[in-house]
Short mmCIF file of C-alpha atoms in Angstrom, two decimals:
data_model
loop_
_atom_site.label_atom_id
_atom_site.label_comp_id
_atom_site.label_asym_id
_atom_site.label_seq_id
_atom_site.Cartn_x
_atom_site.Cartn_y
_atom_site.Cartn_z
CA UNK W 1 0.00 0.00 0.00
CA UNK W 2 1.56 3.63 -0.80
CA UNK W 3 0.61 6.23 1.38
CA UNK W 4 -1.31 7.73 -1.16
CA UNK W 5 -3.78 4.68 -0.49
CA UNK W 6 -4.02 4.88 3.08
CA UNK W 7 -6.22 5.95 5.01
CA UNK W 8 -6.78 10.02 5.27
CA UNK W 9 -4.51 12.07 6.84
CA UNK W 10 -5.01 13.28 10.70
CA UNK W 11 -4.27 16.66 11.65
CA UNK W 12 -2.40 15.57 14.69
CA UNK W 13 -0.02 12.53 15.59
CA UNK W 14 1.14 12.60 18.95
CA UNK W 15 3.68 10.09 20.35
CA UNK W 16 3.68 8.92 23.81
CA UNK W 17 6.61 6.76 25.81
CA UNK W 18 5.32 5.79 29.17
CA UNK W 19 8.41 6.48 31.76
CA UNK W 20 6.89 7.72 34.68
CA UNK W 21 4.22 5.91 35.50
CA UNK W 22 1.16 8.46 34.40
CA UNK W 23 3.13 11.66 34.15
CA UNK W 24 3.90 11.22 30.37
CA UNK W 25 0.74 9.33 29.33
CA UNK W 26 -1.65 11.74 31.69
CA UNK W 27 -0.12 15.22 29.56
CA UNK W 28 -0.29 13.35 26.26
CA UNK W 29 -3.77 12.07 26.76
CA UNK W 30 -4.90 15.79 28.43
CA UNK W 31 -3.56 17.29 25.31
CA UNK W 32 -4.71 14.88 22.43
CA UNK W 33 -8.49 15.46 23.96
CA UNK W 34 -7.96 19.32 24.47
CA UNK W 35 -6.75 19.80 20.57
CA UNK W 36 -10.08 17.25 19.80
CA UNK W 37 -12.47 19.03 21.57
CA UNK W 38 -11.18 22.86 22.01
CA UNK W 39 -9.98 23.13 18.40
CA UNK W 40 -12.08 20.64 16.11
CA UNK W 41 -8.42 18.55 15.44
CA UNK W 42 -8.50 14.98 14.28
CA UNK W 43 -6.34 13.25 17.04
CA UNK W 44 -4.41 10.38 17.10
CA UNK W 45 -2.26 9.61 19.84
CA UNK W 46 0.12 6.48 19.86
CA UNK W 47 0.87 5.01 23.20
CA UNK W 48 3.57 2.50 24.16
CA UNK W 49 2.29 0.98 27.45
CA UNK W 50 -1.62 -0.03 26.82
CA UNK W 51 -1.98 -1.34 30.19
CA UNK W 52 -0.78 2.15 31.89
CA UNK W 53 -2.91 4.39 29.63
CA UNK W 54 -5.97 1.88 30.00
CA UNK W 55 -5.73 3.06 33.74
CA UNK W 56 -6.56 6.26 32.01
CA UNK W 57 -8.62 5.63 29.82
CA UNK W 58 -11.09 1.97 31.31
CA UNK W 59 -12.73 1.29 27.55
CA UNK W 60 -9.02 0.73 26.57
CA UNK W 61 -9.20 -2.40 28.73
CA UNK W 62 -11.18 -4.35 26.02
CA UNK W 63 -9.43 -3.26 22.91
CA UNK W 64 -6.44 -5.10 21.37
CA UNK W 65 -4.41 -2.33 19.38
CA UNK W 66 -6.38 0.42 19.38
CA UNK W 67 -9.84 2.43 20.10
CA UNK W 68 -11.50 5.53 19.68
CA UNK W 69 -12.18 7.35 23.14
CA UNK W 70 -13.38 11.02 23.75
CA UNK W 71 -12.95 12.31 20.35
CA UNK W 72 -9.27 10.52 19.71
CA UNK W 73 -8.25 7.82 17.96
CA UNK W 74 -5.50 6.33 20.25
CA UNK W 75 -3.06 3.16 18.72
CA UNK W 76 -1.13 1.26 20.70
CA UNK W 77 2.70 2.16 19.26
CA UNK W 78 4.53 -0.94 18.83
CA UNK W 79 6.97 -2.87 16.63
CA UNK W 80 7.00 -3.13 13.74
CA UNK W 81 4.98 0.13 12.91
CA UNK W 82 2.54 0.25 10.73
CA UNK W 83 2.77 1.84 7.25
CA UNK W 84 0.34 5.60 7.81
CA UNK W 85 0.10 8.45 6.66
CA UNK W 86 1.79 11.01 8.59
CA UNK W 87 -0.69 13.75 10.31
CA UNK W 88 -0.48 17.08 9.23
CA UNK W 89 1.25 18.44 12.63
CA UNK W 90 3.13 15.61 14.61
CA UNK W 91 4.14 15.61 18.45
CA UNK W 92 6.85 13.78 19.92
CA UNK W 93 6.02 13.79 23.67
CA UNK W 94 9.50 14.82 25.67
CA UNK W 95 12.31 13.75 23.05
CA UNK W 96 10.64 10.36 22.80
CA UNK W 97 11.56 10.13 18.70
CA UNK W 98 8.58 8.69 16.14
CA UNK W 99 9.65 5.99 14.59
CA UNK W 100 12.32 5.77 11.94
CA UNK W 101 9.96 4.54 9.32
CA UNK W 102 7.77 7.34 10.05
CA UNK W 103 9.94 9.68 10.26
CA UNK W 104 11.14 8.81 6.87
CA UNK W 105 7.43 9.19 5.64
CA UNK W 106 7.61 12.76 6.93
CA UNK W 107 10.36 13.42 4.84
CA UNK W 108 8.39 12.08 1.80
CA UNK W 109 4.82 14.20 2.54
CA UNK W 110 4.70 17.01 0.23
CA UNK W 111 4.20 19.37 2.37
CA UNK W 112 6.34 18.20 4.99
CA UNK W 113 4.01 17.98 8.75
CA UNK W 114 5.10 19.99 11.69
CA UNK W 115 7.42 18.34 13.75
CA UNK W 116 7.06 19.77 17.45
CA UNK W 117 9.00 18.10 20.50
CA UNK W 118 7.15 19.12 23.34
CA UNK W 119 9.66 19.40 26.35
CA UNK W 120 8.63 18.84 30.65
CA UNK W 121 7.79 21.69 32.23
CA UNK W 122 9.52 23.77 33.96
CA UNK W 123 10.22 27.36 35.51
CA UNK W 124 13.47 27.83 34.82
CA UNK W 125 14.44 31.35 33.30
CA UNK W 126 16.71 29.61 30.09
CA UNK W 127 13.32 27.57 28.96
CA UNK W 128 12.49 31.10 27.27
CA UNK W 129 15.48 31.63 25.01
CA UNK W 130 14.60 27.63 24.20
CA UNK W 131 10.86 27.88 23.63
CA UNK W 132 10.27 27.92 19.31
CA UNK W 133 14.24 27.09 18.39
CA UNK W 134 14.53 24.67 15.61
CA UNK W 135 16.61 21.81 15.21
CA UNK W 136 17.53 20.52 11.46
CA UNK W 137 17.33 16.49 10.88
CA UNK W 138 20.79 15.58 10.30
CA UNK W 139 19.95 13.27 7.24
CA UNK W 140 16.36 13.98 6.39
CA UNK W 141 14.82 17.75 4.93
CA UNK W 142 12.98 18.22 8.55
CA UNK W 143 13.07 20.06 11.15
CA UNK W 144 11.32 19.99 14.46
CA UNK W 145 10.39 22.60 16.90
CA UNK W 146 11.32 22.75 20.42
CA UNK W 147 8.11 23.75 22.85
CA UNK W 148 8.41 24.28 26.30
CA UNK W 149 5.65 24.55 28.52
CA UNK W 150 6.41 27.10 31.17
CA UNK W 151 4.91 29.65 33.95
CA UNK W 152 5.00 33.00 31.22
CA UNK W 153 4.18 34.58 28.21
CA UNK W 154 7.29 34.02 26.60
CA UNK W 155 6.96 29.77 26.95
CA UNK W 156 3.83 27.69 26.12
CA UNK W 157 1.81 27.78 28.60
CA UNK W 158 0.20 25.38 30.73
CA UNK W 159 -2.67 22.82 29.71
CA UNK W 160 -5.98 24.05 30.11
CA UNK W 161 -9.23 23.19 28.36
CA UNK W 162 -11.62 25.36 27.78
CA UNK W 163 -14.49 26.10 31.11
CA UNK W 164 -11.93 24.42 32.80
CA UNK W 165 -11.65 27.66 35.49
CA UNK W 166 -15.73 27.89 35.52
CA UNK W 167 -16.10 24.49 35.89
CA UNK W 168 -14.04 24.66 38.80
CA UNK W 169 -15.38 27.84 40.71
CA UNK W 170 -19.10 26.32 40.18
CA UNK W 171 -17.66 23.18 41.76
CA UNK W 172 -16.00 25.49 44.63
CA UNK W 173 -19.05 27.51 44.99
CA UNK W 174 -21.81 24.24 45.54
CA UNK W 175 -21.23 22.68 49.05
CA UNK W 176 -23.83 20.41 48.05
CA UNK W 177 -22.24 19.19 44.86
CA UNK W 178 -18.86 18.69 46.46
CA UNK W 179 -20.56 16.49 49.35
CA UNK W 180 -22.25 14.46 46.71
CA UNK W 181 -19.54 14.08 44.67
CA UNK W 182 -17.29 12.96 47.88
CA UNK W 183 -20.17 10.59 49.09
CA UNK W 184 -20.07 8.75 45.57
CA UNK W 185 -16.62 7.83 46.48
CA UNK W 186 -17.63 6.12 49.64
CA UNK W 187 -16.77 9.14 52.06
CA UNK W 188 -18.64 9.45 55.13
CA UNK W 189 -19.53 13.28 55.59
CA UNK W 190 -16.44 14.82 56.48
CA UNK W 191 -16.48 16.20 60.58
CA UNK W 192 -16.82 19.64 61.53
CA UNK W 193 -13.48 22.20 60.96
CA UNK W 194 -11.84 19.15 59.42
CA UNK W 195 -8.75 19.47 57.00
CA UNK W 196 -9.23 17.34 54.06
CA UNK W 197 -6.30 16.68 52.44
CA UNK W 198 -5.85 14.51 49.02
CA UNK W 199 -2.36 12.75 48.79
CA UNK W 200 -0.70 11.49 45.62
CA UNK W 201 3.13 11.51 45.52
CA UNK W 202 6.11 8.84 44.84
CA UNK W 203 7.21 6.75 47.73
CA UNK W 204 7.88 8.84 50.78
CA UNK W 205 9.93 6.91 53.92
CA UNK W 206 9.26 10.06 56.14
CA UNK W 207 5.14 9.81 55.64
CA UNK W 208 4.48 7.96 58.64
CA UNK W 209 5.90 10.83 61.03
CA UNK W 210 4.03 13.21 59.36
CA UNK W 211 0.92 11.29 59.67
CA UNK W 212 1.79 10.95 63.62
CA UNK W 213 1.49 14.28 63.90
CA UNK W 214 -1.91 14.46 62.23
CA UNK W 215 -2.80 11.94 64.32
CA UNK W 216 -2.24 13.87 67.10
CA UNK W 217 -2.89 16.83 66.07
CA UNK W 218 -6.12 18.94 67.99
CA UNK W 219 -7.76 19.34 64.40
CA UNK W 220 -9.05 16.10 62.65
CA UNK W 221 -7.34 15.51 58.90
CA UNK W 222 -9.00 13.57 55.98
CA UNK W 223 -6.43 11.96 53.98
CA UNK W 224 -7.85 10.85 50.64
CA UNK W 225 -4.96 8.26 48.98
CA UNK W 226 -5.65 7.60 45.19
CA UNK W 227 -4.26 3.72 44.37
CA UNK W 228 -0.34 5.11 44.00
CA UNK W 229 3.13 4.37 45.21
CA UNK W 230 3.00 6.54 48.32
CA UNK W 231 0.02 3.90 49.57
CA UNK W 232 2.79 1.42 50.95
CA UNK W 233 4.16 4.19 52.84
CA UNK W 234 0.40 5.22 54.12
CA UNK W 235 -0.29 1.37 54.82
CA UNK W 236 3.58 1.72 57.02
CA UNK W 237 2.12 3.81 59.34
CA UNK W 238 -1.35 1.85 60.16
CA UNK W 239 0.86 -1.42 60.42
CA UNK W 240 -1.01 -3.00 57.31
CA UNK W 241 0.64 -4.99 54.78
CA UNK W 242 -1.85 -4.07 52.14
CA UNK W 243 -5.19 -2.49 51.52
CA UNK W 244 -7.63 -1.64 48.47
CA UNK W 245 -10.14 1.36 47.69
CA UNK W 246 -12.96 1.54 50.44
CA UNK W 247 -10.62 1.14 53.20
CA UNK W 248 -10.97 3.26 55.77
CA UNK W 249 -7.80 3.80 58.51
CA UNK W 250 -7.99 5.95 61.37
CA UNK W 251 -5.18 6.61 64.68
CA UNK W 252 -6.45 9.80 66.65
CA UNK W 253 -7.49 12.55 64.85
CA UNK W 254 -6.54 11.14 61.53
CA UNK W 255 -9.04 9.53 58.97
CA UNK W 256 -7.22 8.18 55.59
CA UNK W 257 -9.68 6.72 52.74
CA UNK W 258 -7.98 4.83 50.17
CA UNK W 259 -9.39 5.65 47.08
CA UNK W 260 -9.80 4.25 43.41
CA UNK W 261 -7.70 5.40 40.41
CA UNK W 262 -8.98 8.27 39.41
CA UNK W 263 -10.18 9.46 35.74
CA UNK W 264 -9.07 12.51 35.07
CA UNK W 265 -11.77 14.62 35.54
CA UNK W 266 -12.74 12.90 38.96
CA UNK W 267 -9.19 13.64 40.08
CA UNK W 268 -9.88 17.43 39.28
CA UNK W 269 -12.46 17.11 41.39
CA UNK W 270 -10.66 15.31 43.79
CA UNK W 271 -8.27 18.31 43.96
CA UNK W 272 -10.79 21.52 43.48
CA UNK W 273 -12.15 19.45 47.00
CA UNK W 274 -9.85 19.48 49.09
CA UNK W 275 -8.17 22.22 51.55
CA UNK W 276 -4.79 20.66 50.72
CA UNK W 277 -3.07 18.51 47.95
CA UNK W 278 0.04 16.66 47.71
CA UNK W 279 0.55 16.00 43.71
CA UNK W 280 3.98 14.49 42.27
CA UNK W 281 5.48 14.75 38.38
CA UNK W 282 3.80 16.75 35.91
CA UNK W 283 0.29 16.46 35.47
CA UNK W 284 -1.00 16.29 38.96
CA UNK W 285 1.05 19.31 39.45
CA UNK W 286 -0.65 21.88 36.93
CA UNK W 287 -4.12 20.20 37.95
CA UNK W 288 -2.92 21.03 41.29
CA UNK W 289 -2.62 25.01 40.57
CA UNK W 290 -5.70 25.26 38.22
CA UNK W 291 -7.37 23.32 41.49
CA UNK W 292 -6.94 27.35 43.38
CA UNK W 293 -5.71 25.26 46.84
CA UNK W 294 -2.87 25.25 48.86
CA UNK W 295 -0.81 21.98 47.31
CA UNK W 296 2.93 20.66 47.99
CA UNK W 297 4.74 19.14 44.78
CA UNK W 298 6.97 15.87 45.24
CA UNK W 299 8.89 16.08 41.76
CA UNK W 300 10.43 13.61 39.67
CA UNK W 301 13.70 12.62 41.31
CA UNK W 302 16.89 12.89 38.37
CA UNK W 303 20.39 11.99 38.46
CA UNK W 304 22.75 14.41 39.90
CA UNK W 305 19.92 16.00 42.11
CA UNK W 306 19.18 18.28 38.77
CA UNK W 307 15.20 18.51 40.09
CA UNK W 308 16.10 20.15 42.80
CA UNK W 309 17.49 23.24 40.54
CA UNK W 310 13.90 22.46 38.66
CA UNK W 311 12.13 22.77 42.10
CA UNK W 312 14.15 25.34 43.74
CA UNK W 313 13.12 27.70 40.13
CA UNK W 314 9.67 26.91 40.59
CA UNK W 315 9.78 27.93 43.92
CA UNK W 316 10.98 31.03 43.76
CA UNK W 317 8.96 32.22 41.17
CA UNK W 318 5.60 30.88 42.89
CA UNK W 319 6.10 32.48 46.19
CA UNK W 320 6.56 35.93 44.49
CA UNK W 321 4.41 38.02 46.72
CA UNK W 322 3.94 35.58 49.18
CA UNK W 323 5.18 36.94 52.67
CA UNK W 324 8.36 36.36 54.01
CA UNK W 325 8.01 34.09 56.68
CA UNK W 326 5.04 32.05 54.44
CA UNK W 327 7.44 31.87 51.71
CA UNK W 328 10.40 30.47 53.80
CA UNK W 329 7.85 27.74 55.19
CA UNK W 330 6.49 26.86 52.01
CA UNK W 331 9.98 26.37 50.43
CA UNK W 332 11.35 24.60 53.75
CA UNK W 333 8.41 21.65 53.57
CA UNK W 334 8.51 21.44 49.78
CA UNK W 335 12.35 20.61 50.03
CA UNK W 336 11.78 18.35 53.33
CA UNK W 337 8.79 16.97 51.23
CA UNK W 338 11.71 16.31 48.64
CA UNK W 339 14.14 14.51 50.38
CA UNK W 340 16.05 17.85 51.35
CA UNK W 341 15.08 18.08 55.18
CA UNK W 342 12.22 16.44 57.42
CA UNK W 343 9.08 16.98 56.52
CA UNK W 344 7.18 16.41 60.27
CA UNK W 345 9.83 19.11 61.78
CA UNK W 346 9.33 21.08 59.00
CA UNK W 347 4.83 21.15 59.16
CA UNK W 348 4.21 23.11 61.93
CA UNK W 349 5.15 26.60 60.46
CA UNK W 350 3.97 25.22 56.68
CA UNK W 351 0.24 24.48 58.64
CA UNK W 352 0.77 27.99 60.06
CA UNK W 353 0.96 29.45 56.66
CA UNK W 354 -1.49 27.91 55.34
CA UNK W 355 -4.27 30.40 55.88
CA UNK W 356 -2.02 33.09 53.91
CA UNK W 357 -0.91 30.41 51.03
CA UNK W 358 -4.59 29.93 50.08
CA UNK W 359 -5.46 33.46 48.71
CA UNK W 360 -1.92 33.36 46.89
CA UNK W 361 -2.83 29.99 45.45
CA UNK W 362 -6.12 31.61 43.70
CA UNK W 363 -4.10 34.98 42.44
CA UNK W 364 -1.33 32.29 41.15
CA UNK W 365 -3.86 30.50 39.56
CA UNK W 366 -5.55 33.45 37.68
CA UNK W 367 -2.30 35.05 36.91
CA UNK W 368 -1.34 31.70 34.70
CA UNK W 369 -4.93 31.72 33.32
CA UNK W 370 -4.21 34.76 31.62
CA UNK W 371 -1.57 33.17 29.36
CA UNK W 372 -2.46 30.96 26.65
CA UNK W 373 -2.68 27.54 26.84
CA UNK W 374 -0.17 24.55 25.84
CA UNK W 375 -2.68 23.42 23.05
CA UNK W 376 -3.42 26.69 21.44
CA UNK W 377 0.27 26.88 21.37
CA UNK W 378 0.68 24.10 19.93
CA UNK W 379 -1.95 25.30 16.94
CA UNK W 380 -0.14 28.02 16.60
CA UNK W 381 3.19 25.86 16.22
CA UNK W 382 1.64 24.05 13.45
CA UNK W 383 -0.68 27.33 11.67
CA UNK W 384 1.34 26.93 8.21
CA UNK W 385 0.33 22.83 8.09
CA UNK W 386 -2.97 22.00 9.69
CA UNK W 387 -5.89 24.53 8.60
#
């Protein structure tokens, strides 16, 4: 079959290695239904790890090498690729490389599809001067495009589908809704002047401490725990070897609810819920700021400690107007939180800040709604190919 026989082209291919768990797979899948539904894009996203993304995505649990889900067609990428017709505009997902084959059938397209490499995120001033650079294919007449998602005007932007923010503040604004919503998860109603907190991070050895101070603590904490790796660490500290959604743990003043994997719209909720929310990688960590509530971010540990520069950027540009003595106990939990310190010495004065963190959190979170968002970037990345 040539290509001029196959099937017709999409306007977007995006390609999708799974490395961290649900960080790579949850922005890829995000963005592939954002550009479907926000911009009228045919979408087709190829995905390496079927199981993980079915996790994602539950009618992906029935289908063999591919399905068509929320207004994408998603294939599972695998060896040896098929023969297709390149899309119009084509995403490789952080440096993960297309296929030779394909890329070779790039080369051939007359014209030639945009060829973006959407980078991680981060707030680090020299992801500006990267942001739009091109890099020529040593062999082949292509070139792809370096995007950078980023914190201003001058990167990306953040992922953000449209009534996302309205969504949210109706959410915020119904007591009633959020109860209801929480109930359908199998929460009891939550107890007067209780904390709820949601927790999703990567394994954590100092947890348990800091859940022995909750536990003792004179307010009561709610501890919602998505299915994750931090749940061994959770299950530590009640002296249980395992557990599975519905459970419900308590010691003192401390109430934790394992919870289901979330979709990703119930783990919005999840987040636009809760007083506090402990997110880990990528995705959870912009839901986390579009969410308007005080969070804590466990990043994606690197060689050479190289996320802590990533962390320590982000940090100082997010507590920009933040008081002093907030801003120091913000940034002294977030690096205890990160292996940097102890993160039970280091709650006291991050609780005491907490009340002056949570109208920062909702200016934060406006400020980087003003910006546009990764996908219309990405449109704009790809204006002279896909009309």
């Amino acid at each position: 079959m040539s290509l001029s026989d196959a099937a017709p082209a999409f306007d977007w291919d995006i390609f999708c290695r799974v490395v961290d768990n649900f960080g790579d797979i949850g922005v890829c899948w995000r963005l592939a239904k954002a550009l479907a539904h926000d911009h009228g894009c045919a979408v087709r996203l190829w995905v390496d790890d079927w199981a993980t993304f079915a996790r994602l995505c539950p009618a992906a649990r029935d289908a063999r090498d591919g399905l068509r889900a929320e207004g994408v067609d998603v294939r599972r990428w695998c060896e040896p690729f098929p023969r297709v017709r390149p899309a119009r505009a084509v995403v490789e997902a952080f440096a993960c490389e297309p296929p030779e084959c394909y890329v070779e059938a790039m080369a051939a397209c007359a014209p030639r599809p945009q060829w973006i490499n959407l980078e991680y995120l981060s707030a680090e001033d020299w992801v500006e001067g990267c942001h739009g650079l091109a890099s020529p294919h040593p062999r082949l007449p292509l070139a792809k495009r370096f995007c950078f998602p980023g914190f201003t005007a001058r990167t990306g932007g953040l992922l953000r589908e449209r009534g996302l923010i309205a969504a949210r503040e109706r959410f915020q604004a119904d007591a009633a809704a959020q109860r209801e919503w929480l109930a359908g998860l199998g929460l009891p109603a939550v107890p007067e002047g209780a904390r709820l907190v949601s927790l999703f991070a990567y394994e954590q050895p100092g947890l348990p401490a800091l859940l022995q101070r909750w536990a003792e603590a004179p307010q009561p904490t709610v501890l919602l725990v998505p299915e994750g790796r931090v749940l061994g660490d959770v299950l530590r500290f009640f002296g249980r070897g395992d557990g599975r959604p519905g459970d419900m743990l308590a010691a003192g003043r401390l109430t934790t609810v394992i919870l289901p994997f979330l979709a990703s719209a119930d783990y919005d909720r999840l987040l636009w819920a809760c007083d506090l929310n402990f997110v880990r990688g990528e995705d959870s960590f912009v839901r986390a700021q579009w969410a308007a509530r005080p969070f804590v971010w466990h990043i994606y540990e690197q060689d050479e400690a190289v996320h802590h520069d990533k962390l320590e950027a982000f940090v100082a540009r997010f507590v920009a107007g933040l008081d002093g003595e907030a801003a120091a106990a913000l940034r002294a939990f977030w690096l205890a939180w990160n292996g940097a310190g102890d993160a039970a010495a280091a709650w006291p004065a991050f609780e005491a800040a907490l009340a002056r963190l949570a109208p920062h959190v909702c200016r934060w979170s406006d400020e980087l709604a003003r910006f546009q968002d990764l996908a219309s970037t990405l449109v704009q990345f790809s204006a002279p190919a896909v009309k």
